[in-house]
Coordinates of C-alpha atoms and ligand atoms in Angstrom, one line a residue:
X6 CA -178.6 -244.6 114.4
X7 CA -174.8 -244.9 113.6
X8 CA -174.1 -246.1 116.5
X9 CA -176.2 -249.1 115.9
X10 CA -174.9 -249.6 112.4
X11 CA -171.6 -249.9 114.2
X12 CA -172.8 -252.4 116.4
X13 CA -173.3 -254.9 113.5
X14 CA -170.5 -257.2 113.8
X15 CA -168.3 -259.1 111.3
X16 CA -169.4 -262.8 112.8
X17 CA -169.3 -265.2 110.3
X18 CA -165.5 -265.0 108.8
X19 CA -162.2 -265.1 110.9
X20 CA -159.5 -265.7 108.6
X21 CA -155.5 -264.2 108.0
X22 CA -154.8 -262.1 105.2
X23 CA -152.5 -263.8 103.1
X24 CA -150.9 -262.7 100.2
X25 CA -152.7 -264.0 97.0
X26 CA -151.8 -267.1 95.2
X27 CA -151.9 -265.1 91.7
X28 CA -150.5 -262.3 91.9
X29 CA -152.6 -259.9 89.6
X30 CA -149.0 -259.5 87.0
X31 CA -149.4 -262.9 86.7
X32 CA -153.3 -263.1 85.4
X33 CA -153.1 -264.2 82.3
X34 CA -153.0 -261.6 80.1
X35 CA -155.5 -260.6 77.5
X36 CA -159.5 -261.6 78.0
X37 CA -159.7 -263.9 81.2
X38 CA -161.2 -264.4 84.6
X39 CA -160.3 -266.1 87.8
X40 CA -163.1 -267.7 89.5
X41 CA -162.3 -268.2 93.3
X42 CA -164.5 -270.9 94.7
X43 CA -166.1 -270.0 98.5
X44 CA -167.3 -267.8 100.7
X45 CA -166.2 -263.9 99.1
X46 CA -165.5 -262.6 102.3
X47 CA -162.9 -265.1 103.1
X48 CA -161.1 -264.9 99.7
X49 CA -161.8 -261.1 99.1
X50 CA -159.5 -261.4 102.5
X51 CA -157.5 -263.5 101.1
X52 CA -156.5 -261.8 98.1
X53 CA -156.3 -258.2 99.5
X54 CA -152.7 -258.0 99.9
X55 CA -152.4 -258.1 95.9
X56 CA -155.8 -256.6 94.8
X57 CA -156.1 -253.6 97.6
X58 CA -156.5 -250.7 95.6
X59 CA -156.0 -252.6 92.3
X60 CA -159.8 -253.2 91.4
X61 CA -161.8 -250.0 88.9
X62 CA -165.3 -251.7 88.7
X63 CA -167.1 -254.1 91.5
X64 CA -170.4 -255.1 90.2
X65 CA -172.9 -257.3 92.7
X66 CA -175.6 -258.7 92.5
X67 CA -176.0 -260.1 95.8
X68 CA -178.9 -261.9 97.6
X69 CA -181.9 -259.8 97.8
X70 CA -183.2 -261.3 100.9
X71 CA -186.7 -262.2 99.6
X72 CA -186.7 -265.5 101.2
X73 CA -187.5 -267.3 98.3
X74 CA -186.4 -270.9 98.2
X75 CA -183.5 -270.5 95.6
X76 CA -180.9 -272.2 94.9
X77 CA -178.7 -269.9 97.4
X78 CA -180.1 -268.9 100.6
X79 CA -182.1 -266.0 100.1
X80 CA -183.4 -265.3 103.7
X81 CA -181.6 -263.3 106.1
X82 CA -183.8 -262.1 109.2
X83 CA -183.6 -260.7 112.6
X84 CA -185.7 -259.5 115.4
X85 CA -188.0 -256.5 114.8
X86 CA -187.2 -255.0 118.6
X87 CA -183.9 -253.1 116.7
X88 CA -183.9 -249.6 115.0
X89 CA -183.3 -251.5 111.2
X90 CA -186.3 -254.2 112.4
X91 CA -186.1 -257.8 110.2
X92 CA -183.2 -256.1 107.9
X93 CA -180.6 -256.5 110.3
X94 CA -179.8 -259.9 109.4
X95 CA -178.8 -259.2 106.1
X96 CA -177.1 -255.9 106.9
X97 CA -174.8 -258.0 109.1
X98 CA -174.0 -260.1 106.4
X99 CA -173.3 -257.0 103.7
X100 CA -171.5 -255.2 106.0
X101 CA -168.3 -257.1 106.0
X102 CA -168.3 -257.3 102.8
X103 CA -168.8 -254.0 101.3
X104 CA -165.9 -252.5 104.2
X105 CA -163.6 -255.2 102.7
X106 CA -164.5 -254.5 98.7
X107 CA -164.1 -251.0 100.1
X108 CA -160.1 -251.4 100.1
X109 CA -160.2 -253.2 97.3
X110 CA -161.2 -250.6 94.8
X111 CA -159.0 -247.6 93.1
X112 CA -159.4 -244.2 93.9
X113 CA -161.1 -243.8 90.7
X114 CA -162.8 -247.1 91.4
X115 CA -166.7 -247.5 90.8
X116 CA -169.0 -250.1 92.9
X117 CA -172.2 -251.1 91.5
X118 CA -175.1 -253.0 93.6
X119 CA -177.9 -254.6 92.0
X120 CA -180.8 -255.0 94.1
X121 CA -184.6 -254.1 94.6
X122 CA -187.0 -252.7 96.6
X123 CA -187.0 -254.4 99.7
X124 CA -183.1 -253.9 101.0
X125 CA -182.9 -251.2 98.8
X126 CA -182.6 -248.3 101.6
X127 CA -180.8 -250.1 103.6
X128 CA -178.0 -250.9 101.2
X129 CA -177.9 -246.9 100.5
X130 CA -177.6 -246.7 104.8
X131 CA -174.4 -249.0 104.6
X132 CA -172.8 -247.6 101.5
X133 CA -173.7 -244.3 102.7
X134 CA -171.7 -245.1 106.1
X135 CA -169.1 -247.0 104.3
X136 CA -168.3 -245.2 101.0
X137 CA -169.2 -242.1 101.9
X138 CA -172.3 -239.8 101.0
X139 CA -170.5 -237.9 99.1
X140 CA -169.7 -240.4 97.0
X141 CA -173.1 -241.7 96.1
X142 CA -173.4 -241.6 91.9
X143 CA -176.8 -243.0 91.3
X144 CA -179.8 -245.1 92.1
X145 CA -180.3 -246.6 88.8
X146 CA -183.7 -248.0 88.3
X147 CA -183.7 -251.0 85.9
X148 CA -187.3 -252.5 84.2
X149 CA -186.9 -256.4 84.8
X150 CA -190.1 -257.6 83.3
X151 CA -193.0 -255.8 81.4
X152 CA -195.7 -257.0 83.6
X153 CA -194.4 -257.1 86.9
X154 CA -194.5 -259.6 89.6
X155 CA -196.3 -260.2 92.9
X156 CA -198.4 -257.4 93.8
X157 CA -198.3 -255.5 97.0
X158 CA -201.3 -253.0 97.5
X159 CA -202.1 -253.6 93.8
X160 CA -198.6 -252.4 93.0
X161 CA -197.1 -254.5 90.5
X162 CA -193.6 -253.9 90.7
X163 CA -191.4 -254.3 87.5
X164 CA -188.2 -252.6 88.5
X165 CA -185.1 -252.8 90.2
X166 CA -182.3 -251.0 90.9
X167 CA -178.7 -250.6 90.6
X168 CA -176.8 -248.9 93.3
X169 CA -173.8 -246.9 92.2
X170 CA -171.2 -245.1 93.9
X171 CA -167.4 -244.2 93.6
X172 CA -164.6 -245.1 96.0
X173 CA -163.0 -241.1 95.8
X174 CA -164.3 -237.8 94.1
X175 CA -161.8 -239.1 91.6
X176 CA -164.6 -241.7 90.3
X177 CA -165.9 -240.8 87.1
X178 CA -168.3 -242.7 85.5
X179 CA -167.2 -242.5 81.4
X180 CA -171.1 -242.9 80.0
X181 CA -172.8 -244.4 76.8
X182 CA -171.1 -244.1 73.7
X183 CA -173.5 -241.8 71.4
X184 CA -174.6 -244.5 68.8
X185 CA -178.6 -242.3 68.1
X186 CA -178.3 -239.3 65.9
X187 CA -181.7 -239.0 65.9
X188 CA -181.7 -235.5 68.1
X189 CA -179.1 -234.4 65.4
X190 CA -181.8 -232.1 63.5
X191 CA -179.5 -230.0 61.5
X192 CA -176.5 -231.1 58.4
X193 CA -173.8 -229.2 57.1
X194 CA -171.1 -230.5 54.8
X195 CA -169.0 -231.4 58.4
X196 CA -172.4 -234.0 59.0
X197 CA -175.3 -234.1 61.2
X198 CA -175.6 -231.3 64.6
X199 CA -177.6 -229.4 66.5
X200 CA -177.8 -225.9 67.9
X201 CA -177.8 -226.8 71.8
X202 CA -174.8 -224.7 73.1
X203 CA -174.4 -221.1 73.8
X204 CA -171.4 -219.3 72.1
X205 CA -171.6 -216.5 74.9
X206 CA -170.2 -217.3 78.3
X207 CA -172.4 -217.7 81.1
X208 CA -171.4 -217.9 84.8
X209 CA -167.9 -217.2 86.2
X210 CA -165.6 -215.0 84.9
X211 CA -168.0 -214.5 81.7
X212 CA -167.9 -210.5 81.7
X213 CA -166.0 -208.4 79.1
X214 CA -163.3 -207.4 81.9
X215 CA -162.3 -211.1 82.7
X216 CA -161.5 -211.1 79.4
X217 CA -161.1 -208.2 77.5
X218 CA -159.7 -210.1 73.9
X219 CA -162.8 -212.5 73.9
X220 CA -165.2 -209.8 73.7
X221 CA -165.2 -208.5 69.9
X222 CA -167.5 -208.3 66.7
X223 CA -168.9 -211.0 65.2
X224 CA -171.1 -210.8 61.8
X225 CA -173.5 -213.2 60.3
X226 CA -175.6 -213.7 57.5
X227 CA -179.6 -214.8 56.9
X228 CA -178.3 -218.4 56.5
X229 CA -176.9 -218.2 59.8
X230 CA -173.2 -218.1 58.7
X231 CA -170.6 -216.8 61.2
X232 CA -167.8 -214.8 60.0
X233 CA -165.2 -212.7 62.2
X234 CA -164.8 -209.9 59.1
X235 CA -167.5 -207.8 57.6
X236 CA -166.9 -209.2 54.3
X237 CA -170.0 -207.4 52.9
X238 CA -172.5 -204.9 53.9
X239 CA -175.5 -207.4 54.3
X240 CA -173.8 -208.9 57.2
X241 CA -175.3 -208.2 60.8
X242 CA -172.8 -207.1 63.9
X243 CA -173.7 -208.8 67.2
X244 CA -171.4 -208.4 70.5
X245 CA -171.7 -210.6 73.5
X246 CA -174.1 -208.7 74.9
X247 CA -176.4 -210.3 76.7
X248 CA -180.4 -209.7 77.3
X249 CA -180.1 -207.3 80.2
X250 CA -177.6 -205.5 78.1
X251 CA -174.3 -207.0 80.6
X252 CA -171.6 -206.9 78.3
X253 CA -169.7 -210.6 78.5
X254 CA -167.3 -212.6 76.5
X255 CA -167.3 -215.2 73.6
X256 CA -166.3 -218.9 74.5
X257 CA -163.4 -218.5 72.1
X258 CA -160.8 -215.8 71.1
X259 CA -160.7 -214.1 68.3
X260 CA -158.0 -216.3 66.0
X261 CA -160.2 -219.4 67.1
X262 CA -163.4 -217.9 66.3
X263 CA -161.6 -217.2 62.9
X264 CA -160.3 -220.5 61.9
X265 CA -163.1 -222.4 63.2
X266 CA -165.8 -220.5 62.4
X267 CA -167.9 -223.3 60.3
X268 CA -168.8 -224.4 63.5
X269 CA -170.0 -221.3 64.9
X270 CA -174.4 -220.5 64.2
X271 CA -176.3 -217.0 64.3
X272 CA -179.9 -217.0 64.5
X273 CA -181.9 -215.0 62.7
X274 CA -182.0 -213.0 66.0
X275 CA -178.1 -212.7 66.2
X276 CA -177.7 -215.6 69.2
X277 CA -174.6 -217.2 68.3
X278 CA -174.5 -220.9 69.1
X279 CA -172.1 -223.5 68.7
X280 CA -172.6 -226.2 66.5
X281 CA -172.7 -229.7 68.4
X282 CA -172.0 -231.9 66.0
X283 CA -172.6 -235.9 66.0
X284 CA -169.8 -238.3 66.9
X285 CA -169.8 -241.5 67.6
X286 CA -166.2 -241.4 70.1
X287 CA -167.9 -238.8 72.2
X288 CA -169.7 -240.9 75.3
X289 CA -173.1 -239.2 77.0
X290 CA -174.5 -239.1 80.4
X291 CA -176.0 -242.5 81.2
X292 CA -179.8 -241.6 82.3
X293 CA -180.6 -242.7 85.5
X294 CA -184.1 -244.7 84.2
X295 CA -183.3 -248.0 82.2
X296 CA -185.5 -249.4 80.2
X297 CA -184.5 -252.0 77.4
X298 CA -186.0 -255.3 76.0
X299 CA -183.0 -256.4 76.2
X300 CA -182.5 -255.6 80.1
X301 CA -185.8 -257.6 80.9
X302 CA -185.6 -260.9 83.2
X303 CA -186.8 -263.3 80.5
X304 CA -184.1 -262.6 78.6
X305 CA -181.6 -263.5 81.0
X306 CA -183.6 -266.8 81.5
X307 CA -183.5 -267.5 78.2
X308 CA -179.8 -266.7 78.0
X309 CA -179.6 -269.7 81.1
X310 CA -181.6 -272.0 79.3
X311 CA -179.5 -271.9 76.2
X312 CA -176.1 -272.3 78.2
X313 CA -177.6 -275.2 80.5
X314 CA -180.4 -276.5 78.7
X315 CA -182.7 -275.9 81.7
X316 CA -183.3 -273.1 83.9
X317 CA -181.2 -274.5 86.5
X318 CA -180.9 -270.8 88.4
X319 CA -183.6 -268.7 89.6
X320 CA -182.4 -265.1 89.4
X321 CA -179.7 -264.7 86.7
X322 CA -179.0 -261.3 84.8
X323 CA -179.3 -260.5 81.3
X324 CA -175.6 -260.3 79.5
X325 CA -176.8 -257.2 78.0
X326 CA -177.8 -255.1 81.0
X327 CA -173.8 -256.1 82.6
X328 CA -172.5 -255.1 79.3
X329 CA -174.1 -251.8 79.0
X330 CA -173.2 -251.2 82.7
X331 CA -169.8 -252.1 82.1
X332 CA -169.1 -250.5 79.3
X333 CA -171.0 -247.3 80.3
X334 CA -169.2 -247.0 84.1
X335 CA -165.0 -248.1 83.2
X336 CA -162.5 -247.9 81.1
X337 CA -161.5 -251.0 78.4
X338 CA -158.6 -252.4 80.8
X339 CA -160.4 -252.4 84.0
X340 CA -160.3 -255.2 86.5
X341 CA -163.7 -256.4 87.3
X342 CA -164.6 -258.1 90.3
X343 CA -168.1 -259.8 91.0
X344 CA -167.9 -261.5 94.2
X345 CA -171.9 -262.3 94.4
X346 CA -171.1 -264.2 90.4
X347 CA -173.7 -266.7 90.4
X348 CA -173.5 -268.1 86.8
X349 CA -170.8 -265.9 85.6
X350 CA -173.0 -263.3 83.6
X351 CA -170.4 -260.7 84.3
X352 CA -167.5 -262.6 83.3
X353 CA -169.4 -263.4 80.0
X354 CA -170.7 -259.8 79.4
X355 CA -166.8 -258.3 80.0
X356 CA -165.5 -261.5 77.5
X357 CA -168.8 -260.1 74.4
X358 CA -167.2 -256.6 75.3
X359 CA -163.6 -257.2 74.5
X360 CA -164.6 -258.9 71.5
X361 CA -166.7 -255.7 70.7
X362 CA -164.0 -253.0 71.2
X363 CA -160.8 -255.0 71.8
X364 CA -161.0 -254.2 75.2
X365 CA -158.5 -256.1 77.8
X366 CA -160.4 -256.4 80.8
X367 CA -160.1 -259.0 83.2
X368 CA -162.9 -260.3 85.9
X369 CA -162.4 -261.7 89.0
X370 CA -165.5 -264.0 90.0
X371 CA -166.1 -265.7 93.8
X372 CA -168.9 -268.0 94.1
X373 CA -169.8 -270.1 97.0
X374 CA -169.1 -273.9 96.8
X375 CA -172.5 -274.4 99.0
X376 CA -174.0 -278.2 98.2
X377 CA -176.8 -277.9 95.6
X378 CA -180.0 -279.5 97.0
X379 CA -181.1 -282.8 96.0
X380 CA -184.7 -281.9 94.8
X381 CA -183.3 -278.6 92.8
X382 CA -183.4 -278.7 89.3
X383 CA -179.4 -278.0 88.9
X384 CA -179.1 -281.2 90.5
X385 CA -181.0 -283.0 88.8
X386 CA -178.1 -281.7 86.1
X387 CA -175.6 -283.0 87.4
X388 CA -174.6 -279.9 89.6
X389 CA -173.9 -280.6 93.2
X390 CA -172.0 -277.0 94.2
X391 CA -173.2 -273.9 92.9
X392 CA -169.7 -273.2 92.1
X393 CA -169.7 -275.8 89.4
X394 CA -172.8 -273.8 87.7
X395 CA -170.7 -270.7 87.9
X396 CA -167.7 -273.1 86.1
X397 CA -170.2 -274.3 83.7
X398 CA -170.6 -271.3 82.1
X399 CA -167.2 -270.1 81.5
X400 CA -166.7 -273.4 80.0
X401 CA -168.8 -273.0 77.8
X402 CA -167.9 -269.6 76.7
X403 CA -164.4 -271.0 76.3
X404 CA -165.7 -274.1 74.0
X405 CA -167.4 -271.3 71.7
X406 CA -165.3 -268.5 72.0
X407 CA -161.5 -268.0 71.3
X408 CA -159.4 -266.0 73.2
X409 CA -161.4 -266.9 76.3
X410 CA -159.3 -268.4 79.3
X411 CA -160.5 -268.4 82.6
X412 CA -158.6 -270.4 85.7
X413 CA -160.3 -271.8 89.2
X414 CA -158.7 -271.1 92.3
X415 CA -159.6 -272.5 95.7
X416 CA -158.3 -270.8 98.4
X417 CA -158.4 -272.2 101.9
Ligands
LIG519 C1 -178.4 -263.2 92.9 S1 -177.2 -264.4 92.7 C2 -176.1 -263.7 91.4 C3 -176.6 -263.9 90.1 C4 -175.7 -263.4 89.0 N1 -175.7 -262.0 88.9 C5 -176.0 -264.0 87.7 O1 -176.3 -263.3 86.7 O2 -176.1 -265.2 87.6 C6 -176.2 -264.3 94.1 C7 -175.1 -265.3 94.1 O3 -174.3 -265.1 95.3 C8 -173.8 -266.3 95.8 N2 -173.4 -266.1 97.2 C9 -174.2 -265.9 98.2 N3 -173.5 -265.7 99.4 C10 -172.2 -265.9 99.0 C11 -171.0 -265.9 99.8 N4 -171.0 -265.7 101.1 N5 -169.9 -266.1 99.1 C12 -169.9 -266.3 97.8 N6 -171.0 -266.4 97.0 C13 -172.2 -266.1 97.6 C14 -175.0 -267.2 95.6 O4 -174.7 -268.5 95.7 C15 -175.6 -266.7 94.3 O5 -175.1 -267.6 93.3

């Protein structure tokens, strides 16, 4: 099987690797994108020689090879007689593309792939052979629409996915800040918590010997109060003793325990816990099921028509669901690149997110520069390359919103 994978050739791009044009210490600084104008495996070429290893979050959304008549071509088939059948086609073209992004990320860079059932496993073939099994992250499974669309087998599907891996085991994905408080059942005059978290060490080196100092008295009240001292004779003693009678260790040692014992919780039992309190700095585990009105389809149409007056693209993505994957898998400085941008949602969702938290991030956007057909509706706008719809957009955002500079670079 891998050696057919490795049979897929790069056939449609032959160009040099040339040093870039704008050198990355020459973006602009502060909230900005470059869009590059053609096809992203030329210009992700192109621009290696300044960008290789530079890049902390690529997120596509790339053809899904339905062969629907969009405004791109969306149909990418081969012969069956082949171990990956009618899929071939588009691996071929992915390939290229996701061994060159490849050298373009950071160690701790993070690669994101929307796309849906029907390339689905193939994609996670390629990335698997590319990036590495080991660094697979998730299989994020989106809801587009609430009803779902063409039915197979009386399957309406409403989901898609997003694809996520990391370039090294150095690739961390930061997570959602905690903004619901809701599982916070519990208030002390240090705010909301909850009792989640053991204050007796499990696992390695959790026995008294590892740690002789950690394992000591401890002495609590019917309130569940936590004190180091017996300060009266109603107070219970409770060791870290666990149920099979193993004698282990506290998390802490005993000056911590002292000085920090507010956040310490005995239950009526004598299990000491440690308090988990609410904040809103500390960031959670994204889940790997999302499912948001705000992630839906619809929206993202809507979001088109208001920009262009017309939904003059067939398969944009809502702002919201880029944002929260943005924000959820890098840092606030990251370089962004999207070379699948269509309108520009990603540059637009990294531009709200900076506004939101002062971030600096920068997006680097390649579109095609493909002729818009005469009968399509963009046309009848006034568009005649789909480039110029990407362009559109971060016009606009630039008329509305300040601090917004973006800069268009074609690259032959
Ligand atoms: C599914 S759309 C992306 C939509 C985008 N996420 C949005 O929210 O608008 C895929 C885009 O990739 C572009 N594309 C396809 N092949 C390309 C290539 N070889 N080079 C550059 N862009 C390409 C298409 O023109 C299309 O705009």
């Amino acid at each position: 099987m891998l050696n057919q994978i490795n049979q897929i050739e790069e056939t449609d791009i032959h160009c040099e690797i040339n040093a870039l044009e704008v050198p990355l210490a020459h973006l602009p600084s502060g909230d900005t994108c470059v869009l590059y104008v053609g096809d992203n495996l030329h210009l992700m070429k192109k621009i290696a020689d300044e960008f290789v290893g530079k890049v902390d979050l690529c997120y596509i959304d790339p053809p899904y090879n339905t062969g629907s008549k969009f405004i791109y071509e969306d149909q990418r088939v081969s012969q069956k007689d082949n171990i990956w059948g009618t899929h071939l086609g588009w691996m071929e073209f992915m390939r290229p593309r996701l061994e060159t992004v490849n050298s373009l990320l950071a160690e701790t860079g993070i690669i994101a792939i929307s796309i849906d059932d029907y390339e689905q496993p193939y994609l996670r073939v390629l990335m698997d052979q590319i990036f590495g099994q080991e660094n697979f992250i998730s299989c994020i499974a989106t809801c587009r629409s609430n009803n779902g669309k063409s039915a197979r087998g009386n399957v309406a599907t409403n989901h898609e996915y997003i694809v996520v891996y990391g370039k090294s085991k150095k690739s961390k994905i930061r997570g959602f800040l905690e903004n619901d408080d809701a599982s916070y059942d519990k208030t002390d005059t240090h705010g909301k918590y909850r009792i989640d978290g053991l204050f007796r060490k499990k696992g390695d080196a959790s026995l008294r010997t590892d740690r002789p100092n950690m394992y000591f008295p401890l002495y609590f009240d019917r309130n569940g109060n936590v004190f180091t001292e017996r300060l009266s004779d109603d107070l219970k003693e409770v060791f870290p003793v666990d149920s099979k009678g193993v004698e282990r260790r506290w998390l802490w040692g005993k000056d911590k325990a002292r000085e920090e014992s507010w956040k310490l919780y005995a239950s009526a039992k004598g299990v000491v816990y440690v308090k988990n309190y609410f904040d809103m700095s500390k960031r959670v585990k994204p889940k790997s099921l999302w499912i948001d009105n705000r992630y839906l389809t619809e929206r993202a149409t809507n979001e088109i028509k208001e920009i262009y007056g017309d939904k003059i693209f067939e398969t944009p993505k809502p702002i919201s669901l880029i944002e929260d994957l943005i924000e959820s898998h890098t840092h606030e400085q990251a370089l962004i690149l999207d070379f699948f941008a269509g309108t520009g949602t990603t540059a637009h969702a990294a531009h709200n997110l900076n506004k939101r938290d002062k971030g600096k991030r920068k997006v680097i956007l390649m579109e095609q520069d493909q002729t818009i057909k005469t009968d399509h509706l963009a046309f009848k706008h006034g568009f005649r390359k789909i480039s110029d719809i990407t362009k559109a957009r971060l016009e606009w955002i630039a008329n509305r919103e300040s601090g917004f500079t973006f800069q268009v670079k074609n690259i032959q």
